[in-house]
């Protein structure tokens, strides 16, 4: 495989797509995902599955960029101002998405408890990539923007916790082992604490080393090293890479705002290179031929998940007396799913799809990853439109930018 040729073709396609997307006035993310679907293995076959897998590192780097972008937006003054609302919305939108999907699908598939619980855990996740890209594209600012960024950041930790508990429960069910509730509760807490410890430690170290560095090249190298090391250590320890990098950015912005701003400018120069490729390759993963296989279950899953996100956001914002724009529009901005949910579905495939739990485990993993790939077409096409609509209605973006 000629990796350099494929990479060059990818950048050329991104350049052309950017021009066409701007002319059509649709969100950039949507355009890149649609282009990816068209060029993927199910239609034009330019980027078949082996090619997409070869560029998996692009997705990892893009997710690191996104997580850092979220972290440096989590200023303590913002959290203090919207703190109760952010926490309530994040827990309720993730929790109700899990409950809606699990209960809704269980009613039509009561014999497949393991499957519906795993789908529910994946449904709790909200991918920050598309939302952050839209916010950056339109330079959005305001309480709704701050709430969305904070919620999609915290959401990763919550969805990871739900998944760890559910997957441990399903492993015990399929293997016939006794379920240990103490272990189920402790594992996600430990993993979250490890992620936070890595991010905080590396964030403080980065601040200590680079706070007096003025040369932008040195800062770029140092930041790249810090983010990649944090992600590599997290992968090694099997904890959340997104949560680790997010906490790194959080520590940085709340200990040295000047260094955080300079570091964020470095990230902003990298985003136009990696993020469009990330979205295009995400689209290329999708196989529209799975529509017949997934059918009604995929559509029902999407509807239940979105309903849970909206309901949780409205309830959380209402009980904490958040601003009106936050109550009305936060839920609409939590539709995208590519990234975290795909990562969780791949984790399910690693755990259950290798034959350790027999044919049932293989069937579960295959169905989940196909369903996620199909529903991602919907979430990543409509999601950016909904986010832009919400921010526009809230008066936090200028459509002329």
CSV table of C-alpha atoms in Angstrom, one decimal:
chain,number,residue,atom,x,y,z
A,1,UNK,CA,0.0,0.0,0.0
A,2,UNK,CA,1.4,3.4,-1.0
A,3,UNK,CA,0.7,5.3,2.2
A,4,UNK,CA,2.1,8.6,1.0
A,5,UNK,CA,0.1,8.5,-2.2
A,6,UNK,CA,-3.2,7.9,-0.3
A,7,UNK,CA,-2.3,10.6,2.2
A,8,UNK,CA,-1.6,13.1,-0.6
A,9,UNK,CA,-4.8,12.1,-2.4
A,10,UNK,CA,-6.7,12.6,1.0
A,11,UNK,CA,-5.3,16.1,1.4
A,12,UNK,CA,-6.2,17.0,-2.2
A,13,UNK,CA,-9.7,15.8,-1.7
A,14,UNK,CA,-10.0,17.7,1.5
A,15,UNK,CA,-8.9,20.9,-0.3
A,16,UNK,CA,-11.5,20.5,-3.1
A,17,UNK,CA,-14.2,19.5,-0.5
A,18,UNK,CA,-13.5,22.6,1.6
A,19,UNK,CA,-14.2,24.8,-1.5
A,20,UNK,CA,-17.4,22.9,-2.4
A,21,UNK,CA,-18.6,22.9,1.2
A,22,UNK,CA,-18.1,26.6,1.6
A,23,UNK,CA,-20.1,27.2,-1.7
A,24,UNK,CA,-23.0,25.0,-0.5
A,25,UNK,CA,-23.2,26.7,2.9
A,26,UNK,CA,-23.4,23.4,4.8
A,27,UNK,CA,-21.3,22.8,8.0
A,28,UNK,CA,-17.7,21.6,7.1
A,29,UNK,CA,-18.0,18.5,9.2
A,30,UNK,CA,-21.1,17.3,7.4
A,31,UNK,CA,-19.4,17.8,4.0
A,32,UNK,CA,-16.3,15.9,5.0
A,33,UNK,CA,-18.3,13.0,6.4
A,34,UNK,CA,-20.4,12.8,3.2
A,35,UNK,CA,-17.3,12.9,1.0
A,36,UNK,CA,-15.9,10.1,3.2
A,37,UNK,CA,-19.0,8.0,2.7
A,38,UNK,CA,-18.9,8.5,-1.1
A,39,UNK,CA,-15.2,7.6,-1.3
A,40,UNK,CA,-15.4,4.7,1.2
A,41,UNK,CA,-15.6,1.0,0.5
A,42,UNK,CA,-19.4,0.9,0.1
A,43,UNK,CA,-19.5,3.3,-3.0
A,44,UNK,CA,-16.5,4.5,-4.9
A,45,UNK,CA,-14.0,2.3,-3.0
A,46,UNK,CA,-11.2,4.9,-3.0
A,47,UNK,CA,-10.6,4.5,0.7
A,48,UNK,CA,-11.3,0.8,1.5
A,49,UNK,CA,-11.2,-0.5,5.0
A,50,UNK,CA,-7.5,-1.5,5.0
A,51,UNK,CA,-6.6,2.0,3.9
A,52,UNK,CA,-8.7,3.6,6.6
A,53,UNK,CA,-7.1,1.3,9.2
A,54,UNK,CA,-3.7,2.3,8.0
A,55,UNK,CA,-4.4,5.9,8.9
A,56,UNK,CA,-5.8,5.1,12.4
A,57,UNK,CA,-3.1,7.3,13.9
A,58,UNK,CA,-4.7,10.3,12.2
A,59,UNK,CA,-7.9,9.7,14.3
A,60,UNK,CA,-5.9,9.3,17.5
A,61,UNK,CA,-4.1,12.6,16.9
A,62,UNK,CA,-7.3,14.4,16.0
A,63,UNK,CA,-9.0,13.1,19.2
A,64,UNK,CA,-6.0,14.4,21.2
A,65,UNK,CA,-6.4,17.8,19.5
A,66,UNK,CA,-10.1,17.9,20.3
A,67,UNK,CA,-9.6,16.8,23.9
A,68,UNK,CA,-7.0,19.5,24.5
A,69,UNK,CA,-9.3,22.1,22.9
A,70,UNK,CA,-12.1,21.2,25.3
A,71,UNK,CA,-9.8,21.2,28.3
A,72,UNK,CA,-8.5,24.7,27.8
A,73,UNK,CA,-12.1,26.0,27.6
A,74,UNK,CA,-12.9,24.6,31.1
A,75,UNK,CA,-11.9,27.7,33.0
A,76,UNK,CA,-12.7,27.6,36.7
A,77,UNK,CA,-14.7,30.9,36.5
A,78,UNK,CA,-16.9,29.4,33.8
A,79,UNK,CA,-17.4,26.2,35.8
A,80,UNK,CA,-18.3,28.2,38.9
A,81,UNK,CA,-20.8,30.3,36.9
A,82,UNK,CA,-22.4,27.3,35.2
A,83,UNK,CA,-21.1,24.5,37.4
A,84,UNK,CA,-24.3,23.0,38.8
A,85,UNK,CA,-26.0,23.1,35.3
A,86,UNK,CA,-23.0,21.5,33.6
A,87,UNK,CA,-22.8,18.6,36.1
A,88,UNK,CA,-26.6,18.0,36.1
A,89,UNK,CA,-26.9,18.2,32.3
A,90,UNK,CA,-23.9,15.9,31.7
A,91,UNK,CA,-25.1,13.2,34.1
A,92,UNK,CA,-28.8,13.3,33.1
A,93,UNK,CA,-28.2,13.4,29.3
A,94,UNK,CA,-25.8,10.5,29.5
A,95,UNK,CA,-27.9,8.6,32.0
A,96,UNK,CA,-31.2,9.0,30.2
A,97,UNK,CA,-29.7,8.2,26.8
A,98,UNK,CA,-28.5,4.9,28.4
A,99,UNK,CA,-31.9,4.2,30.0
A,100,UNK,CA,-34.0,5.2,27.0
A,101,UNK,CA,-32.0,3.0,24.6
A,102,UNK,CA,-31.6,0.0,27.0
A,103,UNK,CA,-35.3,0.0,28.0
A,104,UNK,CA,-36.6,0.8,24.6
A,105,UNK,CA,-34.7,-1.9,22.8
A,106,UNK,CA,-35.3,-4.4,25.6
A,107,UNK,CA,-39.1,-4.1,25.1
A,108,UNK,CA,-38.7,-5.4,21.5
A,109,UNK,CA,-35.7,-7.7,22.2
A,110,UNK,CA,-36.2,-9.1,25.8
A,111,UNK,CA,-34.2,-12.2,25.0
A,112,UNK,CA,-31.0,-10.1,24.2
A,113,UNK,CA,-30.3,-8.3,27.5
A,114,UNK,CA,-26.5,-8.3,26.9
A,115,UNK,CA,-26.9,-6.7,23.5
A,116,UNK,CA,-29.3,-3.9,24.6
A,117,UNK,CA,-27.2,-3.1,27.7
A,118,UNK,CA,-24.1,-2.7,25.6
A,119,UNK,CA,-25.9,-0.6,23.1
A,120,UNK,CA,-27.3,1.6,25.9
A,121,UNK,CA,-23.8,2.2,27.2
A,122,UNK,CA,-22.5,3.2,23.8
A,123,UNK,CA,-25.5,5.5,23.4
A,124,UNK,CA,-24.5,7.5,26.5
A,125,UNK,CA,-21.5,8.9,24.7
A,126,UNK,CA,-21.4,12.2,22.8
A,127,UNK,CA,-18.6,12.7,20.4
A,128,UNK,CA,-16.9,16.1,20.9
A,129,UNK,CA,-15.2,16.2,17.5
A,130,UNK,CA,-18.0,17.6,15.3
A,131,UNK,CA,-19.3,20.0,18.0
A,132,UNK,CA,-15.9,21.5,18.7
A,133,UNK,CA,-15.2,21.9,15.0
A,134,UNK,CA,-18.5,23.8,14.5
A,135,UNK,CA,-17.8,26.0,17.5
A,136,UNK,CA,-14.3,26.8,16.2
A,137,UNK,CA,-15.5,27.3,12.6
A,138,UNK,CA,-18.0,30.0,13.7
A,139,UNK,CA,-16.0,31.3,16.6
A,140,UNK,CA,-18.9,30.8,19.0
A,141,UNK,CA,-18.8,32.4,22.4
A,142,UNK,CA,-21.4,32.6,25.2
A,143,UNK,CA,-23.1,30.5,28.0
A,144,UNK,CA,-24.5,27.9,25.6
A,145,UNK,CA,-21.1,27.4,24.0
A,146,UNK,CA,-19.4,27.1,27.4
A,147,UNK,CA,-22.0,24.6,28.6
A,148,UNK,CA,-21.8,22.5,25.4
A,149,UNK,CA,-18.0,22.3,25.6
A,150,UNK,CA,-18.0,21.4,29.3
A,151,UNK,CA,-20.8,18.8,28.9
A,152,UNK,CA,-19.2,17.0,26.0
A,153,UNK,CA,-15.9,16.9,27.9
A,154,UNK,CA,-17.5,15.5,31.1
A,155,UNK,CA,-19.7,13.2,29.1
A,156,UNK,CA,-16.6,11.1,28.1
A,157,UNK,CA,-15.9,10.2,31.7
A,158,UNK,CA,-19.5,9.4,32.4
A,159,UNK,CA,-20.0,7.2,29.3
A,160,UNK,CA,-16.7,5.4,30.0
A,161,UNK,CA,-17.9,4.7,33.5
A,162,UNK,CA,-21.2,3.3,32.2
A,163,UNK,CA,-19.5,1.2,29.6
A,164,UNK,CA,-17.0,-0.3,32.1
A,165,UNK,CA,-19.8,-1.2,34.5
A,166,UNK,CA,-22.0,-2.7,31.8
A,167,UNK,CA,-19.2,-4.6,30.0
A,168,UNK,CA,-18.1,-6.1,33.3
A,169,UNK,CA,-21.7,-7.1,34.0
A,170,UNK,CA,-22.1,-8.7,30.5
A,171,UNK,CA,-18.7,-10.5,30.7
A,172,UNK,CA,-19.9,-12.0,34.0
A,173,UNK,CA,-23.3,-13.0,32.4
A,174,UNK,CA,-21.7,-14.6,29.3
A,175,UNK,CA,-19.0,-16.4,31.2
A,176,UNK,CA,-21.4,-17.6,33.9
A,177,UNK,CA,-19.4,-16.0,36.7
A,178,UNK,CA,-20.9,-14.5,39.9
A,179,UNK,CA,-21.4,-10.7,39.5
A,180,UNK,CA,-19.4,-8.7,42.0
A,181,UNK,CA,-21.1,-5.3,42.6
A,182,UNK,CA,-18.2,-3.8,44.5
A,183,UNK,CA,-15.8,-4.6,41.6
A,184,UNK,CA,-18.3,-3.1,39.1
A,185,UNK,CA,-18.4,0.1,41.1
A,186,UNK,CA,-14.7,0.5,41.8
A,187,UNK,CA,-13.3,-0.2,38.3
A,188,UNK,CA,-14.6,2.9,36.6
A,189,UNK,CA,-13.7,5.1,39.5
A,190,UNK,CA,-10.1,3.8,39.5
A,191,UNK,CA,-9.8,4.3,35.7
A,192,UNK,CA,-11.1,7.9,35.9
A,193,UNK,CA,-8.8,8.7,38.8
A,194,UNK,CA,-5.8,7.3,36.8
A,195,UNK,CA,-6.7,9.3,33.7
A,196,UNK,CA,-7.0,12.5,35.8
A,197,UNK,CA,-3.7,11.8,37.6
A,198,UNK,CA,-1.8,11.4,34.3
A,199,UNK,CA,-3.3,14.6,32.8
A,200,UNK,CA,-2.8,16.7,35.9
A,201,UNK,CA,0.8,15.5,36.4
A,202,UNK,CA,1.8,16.1,32.8
A,203,UNK,CA,-0.1,19.4,32.8
A,204,UNK,CA,1.9,20.7,35.8
A,205,UNK,CA,5.2,19.4,34.3
A,206,UNK,CA,4.5,21.0,31.0
A,207,UNK,CA,3.7,24.3,32.7
A,208,UNK,CA,6.8,24.1,34.8
A,209,UNK,CA,9.1,23.5,31.8
A,210,UNK,CA,7.5,25.7,29.1
A,211,UNK,CA,6.1,28.7,31.0
A,212,UNK,CA,9.2,30.8,30.2
A,213,UNK,CA,9.8,29.4,26.7
A,214,UNK,CA,9.1,32.1,24.1
A,215,UNK,CA,10.1,30.4,20.8
A,216,UNK,CA,7.0,29.0,19.1
A,217,UNK,CA,8.8,26.0,17.6
A,218,UNK,CA,10.0,24.8,21.0
A,219,UNK,CA,6.5,25.2,22.4
A,220,UNK,CA,5.0,23.2,19.5
A,221,UNK,CA,7.5,20.3,20.0
A,222,UNK,CA,6.9,20.3,23.8
A,223,UNK,CA,3.1,20.4,23.4
A,224,UNK,CA,3.1,17.6,20.8
A,225,UNK,CA,5.4,15.5,23.1
A,226,UNK,CA,3.2,16.1,26.1
A,227,UNK,CA,-0.1,15.3,24.4
A,228,UNK,CA,1.2,12.2,22.7
A,229,UNK,CA,2.9,10.9,25.9
A,230,UNK,CA,-0.3,11.4,27.8
A,231,UNK,CA,-2.3,9.5,25.2
A,232,UNK,CA,0.3,6.7,25.0
A,233,UNK,CA,0.5,6.2,28.7
A,234,UNK,CA,-3.4,6.2,28.9
A,235,UNK,CA,-3.5,3.5,26.1
A,236,UNK,CA,-0.9,1.5,27.9
A,237,UNK,CA,-2.9,1.6,31.2
A,238,UNK,CA,-6.2,1.1,29.4
A,239,UNK,CA,-7.8,4.3,30.7
A,240,UNK,CA,-9.5,7.2,28.8
A,241,UNK,CA,-7.1,9.1,26.5
A,242,UNK,CA,-9.7,11.8,26.0
A,243,UNK,CA,-10.2,12.4,29.7
A,244,UNK,CA,-6.4,12.4,30.2
A,245,UNK,CA,-5.7,15.1,27.6
A,246,UNK,CA,-8.8,17.1,28.6
A,247,UNK,CA,-7.5,17.3,32.2
A,248,UNK,CA,-4.1,18.3,30.9
A,249,UNK,CA,-5.7,21.3,29.1
A,250,UNK,CA,-7.8,22.1,32.2
A,251,UNK,CA,-4.7,22.2,34.5
A,252,UNK,CA,-2.9,24.4,31.9
A,253,UNK,CA,-5.6,27.0,31.5
A,254,UNK,CA,-6.1,27.3,35.2
A,255,UNK,CA,-2.5,27.6,36.2
A,256,UNK,CA,-1.0,29.7,33.3
A,257,UNK,CA,-3.5,31.4,31.0
A,258,UNK,CA,-0.9,33.0,28.9
A,259,UNK,CA,0.8,29.7,28.2
A,260,UNK,CA,-2.6,28.1,27.6
A,261,UNK,CA,-3.4,30.7,25.0
A,262,UNK,CA,-0.1,30.2,23.2
A,263,UNK,CA,-0.5,26.5,23.3
A,264,UNK,CA,-4.0,26.7,22.0
A,265,UNK,CA,-2.7,28.7,19.0
A,266,UNK,CA,-0.4,25.8,18.2
A,267,UNK,CA,-3.4,23.5,18.3
A,268,UNK,CA,-5.4,25.8,16.1
A,269,UNK,CA,-2.6,25.5,13.4
A,270,UNK,CA,-2.8,21.7,13.5
A,271,UNK,CA,-6.6,21.4,13.5
A,272,UNK,CA,-7.1,22.2,9.8
A,273,UNK,CA,-4.6,19.5,8.9
A,274,UNK,CA,-5.8,16.6,11.0
A,275,UNK,CA,-9.5,17.2,11.8
A,276,UNK,CA,-10.8,17.2,8.2
A,277,UNK,CA,-9.0,13.9,7.5
A,278,UNK,CA,-10.5,12.5,10.8
A,279,UNK,CA,-14.0,13.3,9.6
A,280,UNK,CA,-13.4,12.0,6.1
A,281,UNK,CA,-11.9,8.7,7.2
A,282,UNK,CA,-14.8,8.4,9.8
A,283,UNK,CA,-17.2,8.7,6.9
A,284,UNK,CA,-15.2,6.2,4.8
A,285,UNK,CA,-15.6,3.6,7.6
A,286,UNK,CA,-19.4,3.5,7.0
A,287,UNK,CA,-21.0,0.9,4.8
A,288,UNK,CA,-24.4,2.0,3.6
A,289,UNK,CA,-25.1,-1.6,2.5
A,290,UNK,CA,-25.6,-2.3,6.2
A,291,UNK,CA,-28.9,-0.4,6.1
A,292,UNK,CA,-30.9,-3.5,5.3
A,293,UNK,CA,-29.2,-5.5,8.0
A,294,UNK,CA,-29.6,-2.9,10.7
A,295,UNK,CA,-32.9,-1.4,9.6
A,296,UNK,CA,-35.5,-0.5,12.2
A,297,UNK,CA,-33.2,-1.2,15.1
A,298,UNK,CA,-30.7,1.4,14.0
A,299,UNK,CA,-33.4,4.0,13.5
A,300,UNK,CA,-35.0,3.2,16.8
A,301,UNK,CA,-31.6,3.3,18.6
A,302,UNK,CA,-31.0,6.8,17.1
A,303,UNK,CA,-34.4,8.1,18.1
A,304,UNK,CA,-34.2,6.8,21.6
A,305,UNK,CA,-30.6,8.1,22.1
A,306,UNK,CA,-31.5,11.5,20.9
A,307,UNK,CA,-34.7,11.6,23.0
A,308,UNK,CA,-32.6,10.7,26.1
A,309,UNK,CA,-30.0,13.4,25.3
A,310,UNK,CA,-32.7,16.1,24.9
A,311,UNK,CA,-34.7,15.0,27.9
A,312,UNK,CA,-31.7,14.9,30.2
A,313,UNK,CA,-30.4,18.3,29.0
A,314,UNK,CA,-33.8,20.0,29.5
A,315,UNK,CA,-34.3,18.4,33.0
A,316,UNK,CA,-30.8,19.2,34.1
A,317,UNK,CA,-30.9,22.8,32.9
A,318,UNK,CA,-34.3,23.3,34.4
A,319,UNK,CA,-33.7,22.1,37.9
A,320,UNK,CA,-30.5,24.1,38.1
A,321,UNK,CA,-32.1,27.2,36.7
A,322,UNK,CA,-29.7,27.5,33.8
A,323,UNK,CA,-30.1,30.4,31.3
A,324,UNK,CA,-33.0,30.0,28.8
A,325,UNK,CA,-30.7,29.4,25.8
A,326,UNK,CA,-29.0,26.5,27.7
A,327,UNK,CA,-32.3,24.9,28.6
A,328,UNK,CA,-33.6,25.2,25.0
A,329,UNK,CA,-30.6,24.3,22.9
A,330,UNK,CA,-28.0,22.2,24.7
A,331,UNK,CA,-29.7,18.9,23.9
A,332,UNK,CA,-29.8,19.6,20.2
A,333,UNK,CA,-26.0,20.0,20.2
A,334,UNK,CA,-25.4,16.5,21.7
A,335,UNK,CA,-26.4,14.5,18.6
A,336,UNK,CA,-23.0,13.7,17.1
A,337,UNK,CA,-21.5,10.3,18.0
A,338,UNK,CA,-18.5,9.5,15.8
A,339,UNK,CA,-15.3,9.2,17.8
A,340,UNK,CA,-16.0,8.1,21.4
A,341,UNK,CA,-18.9,5.8,20.4
A,342,UNK,CA,-16.9,4.2,17.6
A,343,UNK,CA,-14.0,3.7,20.0
A,344,UNK,CA,-16.4,2.0,22.5
A,345,UNK,CA,-17.8,-0.2,19.7
A,346,UNK,CA,-14.2,-1.2,18.8
A,347,UNK,CA,-13.5,-2.0,22.4
A,348,UNK,CA,-16.6,-4.2,22.4
A,349,UNK,CA,-15.3,-6.0,19.3
A,350,UNK,CA,-12.0,-6.6,21.1
A,351,UNK,CA,-13.7,-7.9,24.2
A,352,UNK,CA,-16.5,-10.0,22.8
A,353,UNK,CA,-15.7,-10.6,19.1
A,354,UNK,CA,-12.7,-12.9,19.5
A,355,UNK,CA,-14.5,-16.0,20.4
A,356,UNK,CA,-13.9,-16.0,24.2
A,357,UNK,CA,-17.6,-15.8,24.9
A,358,UNK,CA,-18.7,-18.1,22.1
A,359,UNK,CA,-20.9,-17.3,19.1
A,360,UNK,CA,-23.2,-15.0,21.1
A,361,UNK,CA,-20.3,-12.7,21.9
A,362,UNK,CA,-19.3,-12.6,18.2
A,363,UNK,CA,-22.9,-11.8,17.1
A,364,UNK,CA,-23.2,-9.1,19.7
A,365,UNK,CA,-19.9,-7.4,18.6
A,366,UNK,CA,-20.7,-7.6,14.9
A,367,UNK,CA,-24.2,-6.2,15.3
A,368,UNK,CA,-23.0,-3.3,17.5
A,369,UNK,CA,-20.2,-2.1,15.3
A,370,UNK,CA,-22.4,-2.3,12.1
A,371,UNK,CA,-25.2,-0.4,13.9
A,372,UNK,CA,-22.8,2.3,15.1
A,373,UNK,CA,-21.3,2.7,11.6
A,374,UNK,CA,-24.8,3.1,10.1
A,375,UNK,CA,-26.2,5.5,12.7
A,376,UNK,CA,-23.0,7.6,12.5
A,377,UNK,CA,-24.1,8.6,9.0
A,378,UNK,CA,-27.2,10.1,10.5
A,379,UNK,CA,-25.6,11.7,13.5
A,380,UNK,CA,-22.6,13.2,11.7
A,381,UNK,CA,-24.8,14.5,8.8
A,382,UNK,CA,-27.5,16.1,11.0
A,383,UNK,CA,-25.5,16.8,14.1
A,384,UNK,CA,-23.4,19.8,12.8
A,385,UNK,CA,-26.6,21.4,11.3
A,386,UNK,CA,-28.3,21.1,14.7
A,387,UNK,CA,-25.3,22.5,16.6
A,388,UNK,CA,-25.0,25.4,14.2
A,389,UNK,CA,-28.8,26.1,14.4
A,390,UNK,CA,-28.6,26.1,18.2
A,391,UNK,CA,-25.7,28.4,18.4
A,392,UNK,CA,-27.3,30.8,15.9
A,393,UNK,CA,-30.6,30.9,17.7
A,394,UNK,CA,-28.7,31.5,21.0
A,395,UNK,CA,-27.0,34.5,19.3
A,396,UNK,CA,-23.5,33.1,19.9
A,397,UNK,CA,-22.2,32.9,16.3
A,398,UNK,CA,-21.9,35.3,13.4
A,399,UNK,CA,-22.9,33.5,10.3
A,400,UNK,CA,-20.9,35.9,8.2
A,401,UNK,CA,-17.6,34.8,9.6
